[in-house]
Coordinates of C-alpha atoms in Angstrom, one line a residue:
Chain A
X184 CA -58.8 36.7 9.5
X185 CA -59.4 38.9 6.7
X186 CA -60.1 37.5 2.9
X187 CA -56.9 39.1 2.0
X188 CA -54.4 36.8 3.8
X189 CA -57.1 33.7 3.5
X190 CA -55.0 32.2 0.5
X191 CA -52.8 30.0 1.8
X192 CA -52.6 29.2 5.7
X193 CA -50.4 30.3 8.1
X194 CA -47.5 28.0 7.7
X195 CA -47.4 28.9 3.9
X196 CA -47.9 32.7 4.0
X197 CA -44.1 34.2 5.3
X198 CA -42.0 31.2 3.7
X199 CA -39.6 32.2 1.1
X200 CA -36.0 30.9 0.3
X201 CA -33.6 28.0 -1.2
X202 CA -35.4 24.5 -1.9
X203 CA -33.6 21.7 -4.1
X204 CA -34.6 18.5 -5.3
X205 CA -32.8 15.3 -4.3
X206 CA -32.8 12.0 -5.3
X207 CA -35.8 11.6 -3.1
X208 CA -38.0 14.7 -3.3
X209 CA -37.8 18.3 -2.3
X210 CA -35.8 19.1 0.1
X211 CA -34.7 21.9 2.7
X212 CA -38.5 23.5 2.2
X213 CA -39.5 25.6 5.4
X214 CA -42.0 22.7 6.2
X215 CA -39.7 20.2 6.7
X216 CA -37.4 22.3 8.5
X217 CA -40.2 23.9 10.7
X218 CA -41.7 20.4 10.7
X219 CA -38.6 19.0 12.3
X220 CA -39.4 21.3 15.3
X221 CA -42.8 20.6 15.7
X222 CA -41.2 16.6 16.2
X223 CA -39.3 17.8 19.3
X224 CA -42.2 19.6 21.2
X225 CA -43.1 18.1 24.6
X226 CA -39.4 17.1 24.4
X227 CA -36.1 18.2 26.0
X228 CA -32.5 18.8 24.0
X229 CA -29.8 18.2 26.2
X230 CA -26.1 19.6 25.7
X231 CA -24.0 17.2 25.5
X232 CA -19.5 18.0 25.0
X233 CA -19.2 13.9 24.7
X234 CA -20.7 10.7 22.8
X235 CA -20.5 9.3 26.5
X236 CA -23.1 12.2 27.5
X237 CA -25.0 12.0 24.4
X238 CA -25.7 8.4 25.7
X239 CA -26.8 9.3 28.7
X240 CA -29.3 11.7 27.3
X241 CA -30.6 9.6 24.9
X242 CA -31.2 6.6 27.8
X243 CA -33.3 9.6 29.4
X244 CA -35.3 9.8 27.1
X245 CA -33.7 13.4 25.4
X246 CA -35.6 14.1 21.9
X247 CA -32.7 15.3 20.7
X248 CA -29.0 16.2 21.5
X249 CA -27.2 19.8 21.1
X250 CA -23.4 18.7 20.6
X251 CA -21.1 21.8 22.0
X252 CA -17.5 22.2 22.9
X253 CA -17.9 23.3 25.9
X254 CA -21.2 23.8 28.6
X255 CA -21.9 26.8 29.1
X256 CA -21.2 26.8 32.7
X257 CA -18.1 26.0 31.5
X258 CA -17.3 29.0 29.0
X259 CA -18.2 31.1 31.7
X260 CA -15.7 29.8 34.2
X261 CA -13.0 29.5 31.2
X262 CA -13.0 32.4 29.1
X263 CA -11.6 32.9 26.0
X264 CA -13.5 32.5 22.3
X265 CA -15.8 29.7 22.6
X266 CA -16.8 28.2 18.9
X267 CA -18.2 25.3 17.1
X268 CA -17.3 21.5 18.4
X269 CA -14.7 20.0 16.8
X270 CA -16.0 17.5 13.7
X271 CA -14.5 14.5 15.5
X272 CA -16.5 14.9 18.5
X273 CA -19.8 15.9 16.4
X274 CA -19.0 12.1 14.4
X275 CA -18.9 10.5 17.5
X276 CA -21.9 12.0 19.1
X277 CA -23.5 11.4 15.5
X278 CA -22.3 7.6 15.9
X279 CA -23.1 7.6 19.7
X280 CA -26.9 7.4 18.9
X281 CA -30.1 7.5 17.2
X282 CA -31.4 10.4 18.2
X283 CA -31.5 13.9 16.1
X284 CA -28.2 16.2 16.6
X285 CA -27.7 19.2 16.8
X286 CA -24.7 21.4 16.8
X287 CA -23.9 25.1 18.2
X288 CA -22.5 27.2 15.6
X289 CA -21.5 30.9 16.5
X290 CA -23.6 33.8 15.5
X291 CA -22.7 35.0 12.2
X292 CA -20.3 32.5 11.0
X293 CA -21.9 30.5 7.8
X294 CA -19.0 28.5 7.8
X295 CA -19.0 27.1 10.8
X296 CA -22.8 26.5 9.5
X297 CA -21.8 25.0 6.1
X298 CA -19.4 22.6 7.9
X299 CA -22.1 21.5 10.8
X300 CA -24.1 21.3 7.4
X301 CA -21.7 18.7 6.0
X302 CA -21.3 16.8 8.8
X303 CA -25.0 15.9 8.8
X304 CA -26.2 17.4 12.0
X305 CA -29.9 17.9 12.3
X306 CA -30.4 21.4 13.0
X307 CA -27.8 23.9 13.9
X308 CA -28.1 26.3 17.0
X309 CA -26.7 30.0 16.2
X310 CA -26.0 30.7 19.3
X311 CA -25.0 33.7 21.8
X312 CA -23.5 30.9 24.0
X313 CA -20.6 30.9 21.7
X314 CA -18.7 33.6 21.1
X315 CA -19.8 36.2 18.3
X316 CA -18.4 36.2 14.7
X317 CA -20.4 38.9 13.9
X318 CA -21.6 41.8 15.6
X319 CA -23.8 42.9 13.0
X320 CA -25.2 40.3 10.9
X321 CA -26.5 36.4 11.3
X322 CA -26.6 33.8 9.0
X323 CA -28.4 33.8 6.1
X324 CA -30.3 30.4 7.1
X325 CA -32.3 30.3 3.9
X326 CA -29.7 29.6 2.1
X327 CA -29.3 26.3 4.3
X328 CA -30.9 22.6 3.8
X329 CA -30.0 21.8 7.4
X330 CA -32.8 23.9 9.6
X331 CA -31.6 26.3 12.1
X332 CA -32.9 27.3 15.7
X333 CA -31.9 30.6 17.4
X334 CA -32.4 32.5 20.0
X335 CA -34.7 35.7 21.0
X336 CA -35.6 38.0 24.7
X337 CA -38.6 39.2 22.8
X338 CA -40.9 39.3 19.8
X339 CA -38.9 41.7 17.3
X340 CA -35.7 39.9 17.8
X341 CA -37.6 36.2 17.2
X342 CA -39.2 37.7 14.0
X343 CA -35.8 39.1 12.9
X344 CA -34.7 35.4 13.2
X345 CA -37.4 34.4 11.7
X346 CA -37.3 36.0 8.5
X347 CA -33.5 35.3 8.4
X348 CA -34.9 31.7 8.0
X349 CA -34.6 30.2 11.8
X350 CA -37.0 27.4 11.8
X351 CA -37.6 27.5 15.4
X352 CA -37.1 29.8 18.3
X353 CA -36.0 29.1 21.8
X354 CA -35.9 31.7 25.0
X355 CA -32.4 32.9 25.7
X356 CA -32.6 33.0 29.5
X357 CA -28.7 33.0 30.6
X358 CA -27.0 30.4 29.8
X359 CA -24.3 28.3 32.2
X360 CA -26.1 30.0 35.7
X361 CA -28.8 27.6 36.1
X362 CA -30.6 31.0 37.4
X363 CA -33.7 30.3 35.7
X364 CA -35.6 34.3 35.8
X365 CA -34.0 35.5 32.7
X366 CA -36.2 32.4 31.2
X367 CA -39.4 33.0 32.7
X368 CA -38.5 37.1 31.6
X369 CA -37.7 36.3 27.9
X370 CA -40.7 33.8 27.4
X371 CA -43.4 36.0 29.5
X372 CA -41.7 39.1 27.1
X373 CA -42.5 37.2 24.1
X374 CA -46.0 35.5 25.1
X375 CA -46.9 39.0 26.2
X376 CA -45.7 40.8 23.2
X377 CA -47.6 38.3 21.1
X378 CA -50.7 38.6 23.2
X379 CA -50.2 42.8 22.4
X380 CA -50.3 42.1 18.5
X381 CA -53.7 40.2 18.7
X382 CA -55.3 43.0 20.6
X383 CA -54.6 45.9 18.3
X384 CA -57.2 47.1 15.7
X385 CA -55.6 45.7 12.4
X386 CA -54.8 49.3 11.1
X387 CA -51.9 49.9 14.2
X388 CA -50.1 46.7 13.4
X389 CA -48.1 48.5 10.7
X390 CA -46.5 51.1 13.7
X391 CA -46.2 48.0 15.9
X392 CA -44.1 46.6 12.7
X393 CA -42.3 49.4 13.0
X394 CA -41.9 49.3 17.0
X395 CA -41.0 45.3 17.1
X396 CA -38.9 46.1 14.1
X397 CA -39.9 43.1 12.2
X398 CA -41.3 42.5 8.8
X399 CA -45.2 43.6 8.9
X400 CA -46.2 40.3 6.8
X401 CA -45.1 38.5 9.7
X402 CA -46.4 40.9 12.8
X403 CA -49.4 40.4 10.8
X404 CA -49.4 37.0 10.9
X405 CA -48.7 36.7 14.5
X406 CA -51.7 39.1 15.3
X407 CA -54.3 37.1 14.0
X408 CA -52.6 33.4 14.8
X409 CA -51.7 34.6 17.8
X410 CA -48.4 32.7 18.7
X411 CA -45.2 32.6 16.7
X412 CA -45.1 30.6 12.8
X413 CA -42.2 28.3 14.2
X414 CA -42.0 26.7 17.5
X415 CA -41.0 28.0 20.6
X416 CA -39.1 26.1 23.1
X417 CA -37.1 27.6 25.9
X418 CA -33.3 27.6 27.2
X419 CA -31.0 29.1 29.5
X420 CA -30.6 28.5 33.2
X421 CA -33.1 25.4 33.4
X422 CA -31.9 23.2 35.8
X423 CA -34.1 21.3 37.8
X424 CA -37.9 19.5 36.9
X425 CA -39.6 22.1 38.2
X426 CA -37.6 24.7 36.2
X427 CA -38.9 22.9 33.0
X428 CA -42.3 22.7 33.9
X429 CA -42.6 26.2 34.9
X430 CA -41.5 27.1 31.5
X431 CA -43.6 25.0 29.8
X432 CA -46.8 26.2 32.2
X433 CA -45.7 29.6 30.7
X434 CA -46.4 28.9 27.0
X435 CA -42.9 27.0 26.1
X436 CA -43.1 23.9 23.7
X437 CA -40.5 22.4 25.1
X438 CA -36.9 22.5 26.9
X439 CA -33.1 23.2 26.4
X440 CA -31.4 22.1 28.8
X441 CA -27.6 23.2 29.0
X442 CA -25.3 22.7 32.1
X443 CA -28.3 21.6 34.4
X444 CA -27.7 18.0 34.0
X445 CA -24.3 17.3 33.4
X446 CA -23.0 19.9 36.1
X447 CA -25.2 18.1 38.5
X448 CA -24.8 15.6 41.0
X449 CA -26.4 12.6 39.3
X450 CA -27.1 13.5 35.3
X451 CA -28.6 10.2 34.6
X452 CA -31.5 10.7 37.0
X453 CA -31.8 14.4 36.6
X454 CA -32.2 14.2 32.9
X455 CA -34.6 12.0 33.4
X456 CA -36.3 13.5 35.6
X457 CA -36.4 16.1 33.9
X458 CA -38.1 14.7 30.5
X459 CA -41.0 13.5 32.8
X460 CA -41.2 16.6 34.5
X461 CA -41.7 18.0 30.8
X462 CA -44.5 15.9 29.5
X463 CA -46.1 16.2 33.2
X464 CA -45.6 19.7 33.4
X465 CA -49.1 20.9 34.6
X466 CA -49.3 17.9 37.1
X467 CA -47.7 18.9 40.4
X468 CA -48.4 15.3 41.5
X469 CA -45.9 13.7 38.9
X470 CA -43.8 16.8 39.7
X471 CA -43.1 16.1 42.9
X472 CA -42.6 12.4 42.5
X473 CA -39.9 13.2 39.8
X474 CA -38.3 15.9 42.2
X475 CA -37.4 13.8 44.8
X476 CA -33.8 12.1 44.8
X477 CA -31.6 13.6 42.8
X478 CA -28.7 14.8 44.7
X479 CA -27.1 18.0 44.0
X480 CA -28.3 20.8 41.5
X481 CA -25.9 22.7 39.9
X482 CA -24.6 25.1 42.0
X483 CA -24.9 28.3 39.7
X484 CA -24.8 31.7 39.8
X485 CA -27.4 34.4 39.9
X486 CA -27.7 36.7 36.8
X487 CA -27.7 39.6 39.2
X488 CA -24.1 39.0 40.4
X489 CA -23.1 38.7 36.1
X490 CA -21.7 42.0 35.0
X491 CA -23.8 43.4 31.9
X492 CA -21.2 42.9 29.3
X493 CA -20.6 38.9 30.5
X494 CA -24.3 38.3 30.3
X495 CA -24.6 36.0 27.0
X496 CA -28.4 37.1 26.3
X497 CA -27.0 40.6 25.1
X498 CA -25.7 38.9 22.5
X499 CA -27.4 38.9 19.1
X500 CA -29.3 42.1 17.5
Chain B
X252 CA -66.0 -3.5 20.9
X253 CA -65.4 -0.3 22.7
X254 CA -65.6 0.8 26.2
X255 CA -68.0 3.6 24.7
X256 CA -70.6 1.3 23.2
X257 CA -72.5 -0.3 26.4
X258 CA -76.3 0.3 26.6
X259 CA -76.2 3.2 28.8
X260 CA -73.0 5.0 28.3
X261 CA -73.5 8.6 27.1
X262 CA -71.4 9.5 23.9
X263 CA -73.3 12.6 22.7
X264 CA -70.3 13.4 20.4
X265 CA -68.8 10.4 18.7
X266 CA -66.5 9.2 17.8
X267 CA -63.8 10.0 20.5
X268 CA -60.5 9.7 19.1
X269 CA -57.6 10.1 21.9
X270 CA -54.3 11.5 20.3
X271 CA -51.5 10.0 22.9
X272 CA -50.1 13.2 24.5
X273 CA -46.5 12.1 25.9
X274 CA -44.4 14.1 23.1
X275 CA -44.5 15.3 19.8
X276 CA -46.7 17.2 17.0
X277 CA -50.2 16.6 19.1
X278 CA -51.5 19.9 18.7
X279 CA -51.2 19.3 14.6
X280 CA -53.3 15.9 14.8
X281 CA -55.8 17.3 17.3
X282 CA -56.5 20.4 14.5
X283 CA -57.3 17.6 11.6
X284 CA -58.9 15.0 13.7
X285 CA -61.5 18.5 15.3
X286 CA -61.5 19.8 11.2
X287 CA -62.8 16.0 10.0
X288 CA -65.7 15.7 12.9
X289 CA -64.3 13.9 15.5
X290 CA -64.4 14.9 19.2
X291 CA -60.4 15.0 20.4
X292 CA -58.9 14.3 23.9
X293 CA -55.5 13.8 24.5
X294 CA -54.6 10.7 26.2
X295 CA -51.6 10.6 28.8
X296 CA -52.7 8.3 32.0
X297 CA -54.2 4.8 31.5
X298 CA -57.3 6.4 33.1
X299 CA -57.7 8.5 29.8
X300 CA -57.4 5.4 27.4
X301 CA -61.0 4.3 28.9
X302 CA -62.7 7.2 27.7
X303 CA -61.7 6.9 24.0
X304 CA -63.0 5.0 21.2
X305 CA -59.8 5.0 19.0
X306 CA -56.2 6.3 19.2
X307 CA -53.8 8.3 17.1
X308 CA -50.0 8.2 18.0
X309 CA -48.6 11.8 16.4
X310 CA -45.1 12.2 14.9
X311 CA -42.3 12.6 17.3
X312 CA -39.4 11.0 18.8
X313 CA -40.3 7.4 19.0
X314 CA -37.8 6.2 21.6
X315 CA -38.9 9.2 23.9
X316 CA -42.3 8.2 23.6
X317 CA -41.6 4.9 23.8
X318 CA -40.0 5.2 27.3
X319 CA -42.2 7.6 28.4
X320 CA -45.0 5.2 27.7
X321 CA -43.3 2.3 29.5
X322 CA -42.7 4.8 33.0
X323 CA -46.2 6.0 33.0
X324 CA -47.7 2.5 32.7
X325 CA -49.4 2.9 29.2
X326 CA -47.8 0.7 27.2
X327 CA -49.7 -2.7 28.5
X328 CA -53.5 -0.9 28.2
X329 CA -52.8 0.4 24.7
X330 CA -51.7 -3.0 23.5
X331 CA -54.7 -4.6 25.2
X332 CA -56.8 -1.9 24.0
X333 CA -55.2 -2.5 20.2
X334 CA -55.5 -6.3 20.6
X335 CA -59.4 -5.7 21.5
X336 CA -59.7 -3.7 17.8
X337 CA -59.7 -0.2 18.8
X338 CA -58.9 2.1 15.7
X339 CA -55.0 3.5 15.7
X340 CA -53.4 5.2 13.5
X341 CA -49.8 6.3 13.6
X342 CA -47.8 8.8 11.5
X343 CA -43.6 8.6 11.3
X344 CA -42.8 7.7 15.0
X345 CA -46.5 6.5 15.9
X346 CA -46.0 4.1 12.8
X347 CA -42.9 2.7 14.7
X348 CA -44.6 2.2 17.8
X349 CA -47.4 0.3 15.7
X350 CA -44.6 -2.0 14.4
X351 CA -44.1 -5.4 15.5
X352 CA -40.5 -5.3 14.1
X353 CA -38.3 -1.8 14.7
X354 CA -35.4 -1.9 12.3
X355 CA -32.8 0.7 13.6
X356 CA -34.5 1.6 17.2
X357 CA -32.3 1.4 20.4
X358 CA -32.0 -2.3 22.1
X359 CA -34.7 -1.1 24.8
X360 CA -36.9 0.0 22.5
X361 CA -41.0 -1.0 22.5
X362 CA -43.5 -0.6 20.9
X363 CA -47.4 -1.2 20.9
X364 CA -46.9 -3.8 17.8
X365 CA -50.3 -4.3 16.2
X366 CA -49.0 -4.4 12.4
X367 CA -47.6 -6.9 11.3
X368 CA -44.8 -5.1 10.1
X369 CA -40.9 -4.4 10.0
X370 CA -40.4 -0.8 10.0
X371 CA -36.3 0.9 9.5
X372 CA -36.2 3.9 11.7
X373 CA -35.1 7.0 9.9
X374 CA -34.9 4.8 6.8
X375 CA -35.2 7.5 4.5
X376 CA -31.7 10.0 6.2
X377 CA -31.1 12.5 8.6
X378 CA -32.7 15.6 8.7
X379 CA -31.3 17.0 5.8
X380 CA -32.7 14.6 3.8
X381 CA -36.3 15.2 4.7
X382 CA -38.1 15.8 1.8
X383 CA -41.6 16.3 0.3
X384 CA -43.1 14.2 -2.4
X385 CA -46.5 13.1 -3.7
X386 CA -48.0 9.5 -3.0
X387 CA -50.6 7.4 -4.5
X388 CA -52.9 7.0 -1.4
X389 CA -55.5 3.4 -2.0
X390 CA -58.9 4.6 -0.8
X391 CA -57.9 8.6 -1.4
X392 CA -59.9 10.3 -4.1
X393 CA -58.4 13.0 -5.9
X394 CA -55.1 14.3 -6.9
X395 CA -52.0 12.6 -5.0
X396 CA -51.7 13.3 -1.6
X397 CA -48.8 15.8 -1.1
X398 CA -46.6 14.2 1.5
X399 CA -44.0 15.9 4.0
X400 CA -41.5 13.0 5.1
X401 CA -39.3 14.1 8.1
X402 CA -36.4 11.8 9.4
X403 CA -39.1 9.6 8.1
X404 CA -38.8 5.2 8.6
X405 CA -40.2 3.2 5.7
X406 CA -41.7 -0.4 5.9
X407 CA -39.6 -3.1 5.0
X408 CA -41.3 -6.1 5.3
X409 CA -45.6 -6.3 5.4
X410 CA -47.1 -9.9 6.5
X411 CA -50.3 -11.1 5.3
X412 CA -53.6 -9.4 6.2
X413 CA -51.6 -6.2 5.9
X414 CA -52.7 -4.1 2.7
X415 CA -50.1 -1.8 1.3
X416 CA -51.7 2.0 0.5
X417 CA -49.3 3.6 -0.8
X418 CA -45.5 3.8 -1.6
X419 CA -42.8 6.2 -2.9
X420 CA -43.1 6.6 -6.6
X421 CA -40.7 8.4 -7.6
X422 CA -36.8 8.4 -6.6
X423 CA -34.1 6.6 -5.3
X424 CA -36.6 5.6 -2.6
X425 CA -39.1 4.4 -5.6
X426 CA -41.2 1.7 -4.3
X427 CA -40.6 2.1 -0.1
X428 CA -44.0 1.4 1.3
X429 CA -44.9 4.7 3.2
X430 CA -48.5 3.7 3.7
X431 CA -50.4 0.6 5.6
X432 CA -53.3 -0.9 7.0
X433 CA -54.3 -3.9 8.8
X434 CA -57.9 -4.5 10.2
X435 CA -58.7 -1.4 12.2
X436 CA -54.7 0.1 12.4
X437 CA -53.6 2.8 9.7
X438 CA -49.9 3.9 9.9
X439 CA -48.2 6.3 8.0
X440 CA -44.6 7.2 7.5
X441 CA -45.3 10.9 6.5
X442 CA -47.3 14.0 8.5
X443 CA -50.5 14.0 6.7
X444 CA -51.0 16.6 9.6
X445 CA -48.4 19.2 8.7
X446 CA -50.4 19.6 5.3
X447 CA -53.8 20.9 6.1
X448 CA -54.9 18.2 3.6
X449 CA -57.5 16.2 5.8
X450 CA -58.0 13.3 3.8
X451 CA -55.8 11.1 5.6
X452 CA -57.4 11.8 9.2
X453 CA -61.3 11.7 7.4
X454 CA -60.2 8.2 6.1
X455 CA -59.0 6.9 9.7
X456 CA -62.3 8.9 11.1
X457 CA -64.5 6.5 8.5
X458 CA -63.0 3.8 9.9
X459 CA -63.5 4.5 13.5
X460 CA -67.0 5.6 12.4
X461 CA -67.6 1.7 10.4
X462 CA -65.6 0.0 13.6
X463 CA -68.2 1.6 16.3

């Protein structure tokens, strides 16, 4: 590390944006938001359409909840525009327990944002599960209290994020197919690209700036921390133990886990399965003791077999 | 006394603090704990409790961790281990799983007790609420320690033989008790390890160091 980026650290050094004082403190900073995240590693998010569901992740032992109006294996079979839950349902989950919520909102659309703000949730997901509001820009997310997670297939895309103000970063994978390789592509894409950056003589980051088209102050920082300055979880197609573990044996910090568990034969015991499976990831032992049992995965559907323009991991730019 | 501390034993690099690895921000606590002088190992299977000399529970989801520590058979050695004065200290959830009362947790919910303490889960909001704020620290030198409070509980109730550090000063929230110690347990309801400020872990390290 060179004396001229030694001033402040690397969780100081890129964070810019809105910050307000309550009643309490300040809040809305990028270390409470990023903070949040660092809470959930280890952990797994589970979707959730219902406070019934939400209750059954949270008995598993969920970190947290993503409330949505629909699974994604669900918005696949359906059709049709697919956008933020309904604020009835989002009060219920919120009622339904004690975990952290969070709620999909669809890319580009600050109001659906502003209202998921409102209704409390913990961290909203911009999401490419959900249908587009618009196909050129995201939110804004430093103008946000609430932190916000998004999704990236590579390095440039998570940086773009990042500097937008996401506060974490999860692999797309495809959603809804419980076809788990786009995962393992997106997060050995971003591991590899990051692994790239720290390799370079200092003087070739700025072209690789260029190349990633991200912000050099940040391809900078990831070249001599080498990993990302939010954390990195992973999403899209996970749906059994071993699924999660792999992920997390490939760098992840912990798991999204969509229509796995509630489009499969027994959600109670796959979810939890699943959370062991998590914290256990690098012990095959524990992983096949937590395997065993659990009736039917989803049935799914391999990524190959989606045409290009359904595939929801195209979406976002 | 420690399992470390029989005639015998080799400890070349003491002390050995064990930062319980189930879930949450272990990575953060195992930087501060290495930066202040203490050799780190995370602890996930009972096995691993016998090779530490004290224990810090990181920030997380306390009713994840607490069920994860029930199903992998920890929850029993860490109280024993607790109850035989091994050095703890908990930030945010790993002060609720140091509580003997949880104020807000689910009906299942368990903890290792230890303090003698009512603690309110997410006392302070939800997320947006989070918030940063100094705090008067007892047995912290220097400016006030800058603290990061995230979905953060608050103590309600201390009982005796429990010394208050430090509280909220200023606020709504003036005078919640964020800070606490009792015997050999520290607990905290803010992430002295999201900071970089290491004062909080070289504190607990003293301890463990005056314990051994």
């Amino acid at each position: 590390m060179s004396e001229s980026t030694a001033q402040s650290g690397s969780d100081q050094s890129t964070v810019a944006g809105e910050q307000t004082v309550s009643a309490t403190g300040v809040v809305g900073t990028a270390r409470v938001k990023r903070g949040m995240a660092e809470m959930l590693k280890g952990g797994v998010i589970m979707d959730v359409v219902t406070p019934e569901q939400a209750k059954i992740a949270e008995d598993a032992g969920a970190v947290a909840v993503m409330a949505l109006e629909r699974v994604p294996a669900d918005i696949r079979a359906q059709g049709g525009v697919s956008r933020m839950s309904d604020p009835d349902m989002i009060d219920g989950i919120i009622d339904a327990v004690s975990i952290p919520v969070m709620a999909k909102a669809r890319i580009g659309h600050f109001v659906e944002a502003q209202v998921l703000q409102a209704l409390g949730v913990d961290y909203v997901d911009e999401s490419e599960v959900l249908t587009p509001a618009d196909y050129a820009n995201h939110i804004d997310k430093w103008a946000f209290t609430v932190p916000f997670v998004c999704g990236a297939t590579n390095l440039g895309e998570a940086l773009r994020r990042i500097t937008e103000g996401a506060a974490m970063i999860r692999s797309k994978g495809e959603a809804g197919t419980g076809d788990v390789s786009n995962a393992t592509t997106h997060m050995r894409k971003i591991r590899d690209e990051i692994r790239r950056l720290g390799s370079l003589p200092t003087d070739e980051l700025y072209v690789a700036a260029k190349e990633l088209q991200a912000p050099y102050e940040l391809v900078r920082e990831v070249a001599e921390t080498g990993k990302l300055p939010v954390v990195l979880f992973t999403a899209g197609g996970i749906a059994t133990p071993a699924d999660a573990a792999m992920m997390m044996q490939l760098g992840a910090e912990g798991v999204f886990v969509g229509s796995g568990i509630f489009k499969s034969g027994n959600p109670a015991q796959r979810a939890a399965a699943i959370v062991k499976a998590t914290t256990f990831y690098d012990d095959p032992d524990v992983l096949a003791k937590v395997s065993r049992g659990l009736g039917e995965a989803m049935v799914g559907i391999n990524v190959g077999d989606i045409p290009v323009p359904h595939r929801l991991a195209e979406r976002g730019w | 006394m420690s399992a470390r501390s029989e005639p015998g034993s080799q400890a070349p690099q003491s002390p050995t603090v064990g930062v319980l690895a189930l879930q949450g921000d272990v990575r953060e606590h195992v930087r501060a704990l290495t930066d202040v002088g203490a050799f780190v190992r995370p602890v996930r299977r009972p096995a691993e409790l016998d090779d530490v000399d004290a224990l810090v529970i990181p920030g997380g989801e306390s009713t994840t961790i607490s069920k994860l520590a029930e199903t992998f058979e920890l929850l029993e050695p860490i109280r024993k281990r607790i109850g035989d004065g091994m050095p703890t200290y908990g930030s945010c959830a790993g002060m609720i799983m140091l509580a003997s009362e949880v104020l807000d947790g689910r009906p299942d919910q368990q903890s290792f007790a230890g303090i003698d303490m009512s603690v309110r889960r997410n006392a302070f909001g939800r997320q947006i609420d989070s918030f940063e704020a100094p705090v008067e620290i007892d047995g912290i030198s220097g400016p006030a320690f800058h603290a990061v409070f995230i979905r953060a509980p608050w103590v309600e109730r201390v009982g005796e033989g429990v010394r208050v550090l430090g509280r909220v000063t200023d606020g709504t929230a003036a005078g919640r008790i964020v800070a606490v110690r009792q015997g050999n347990l520290m607990a905290t309801s803010f992430h002295p390890e999201l900071t970089g400020d290491l004062r909080v872990h070289a504190l607990f390290v003293d301890l463990v160091r005056a314990a051994a």
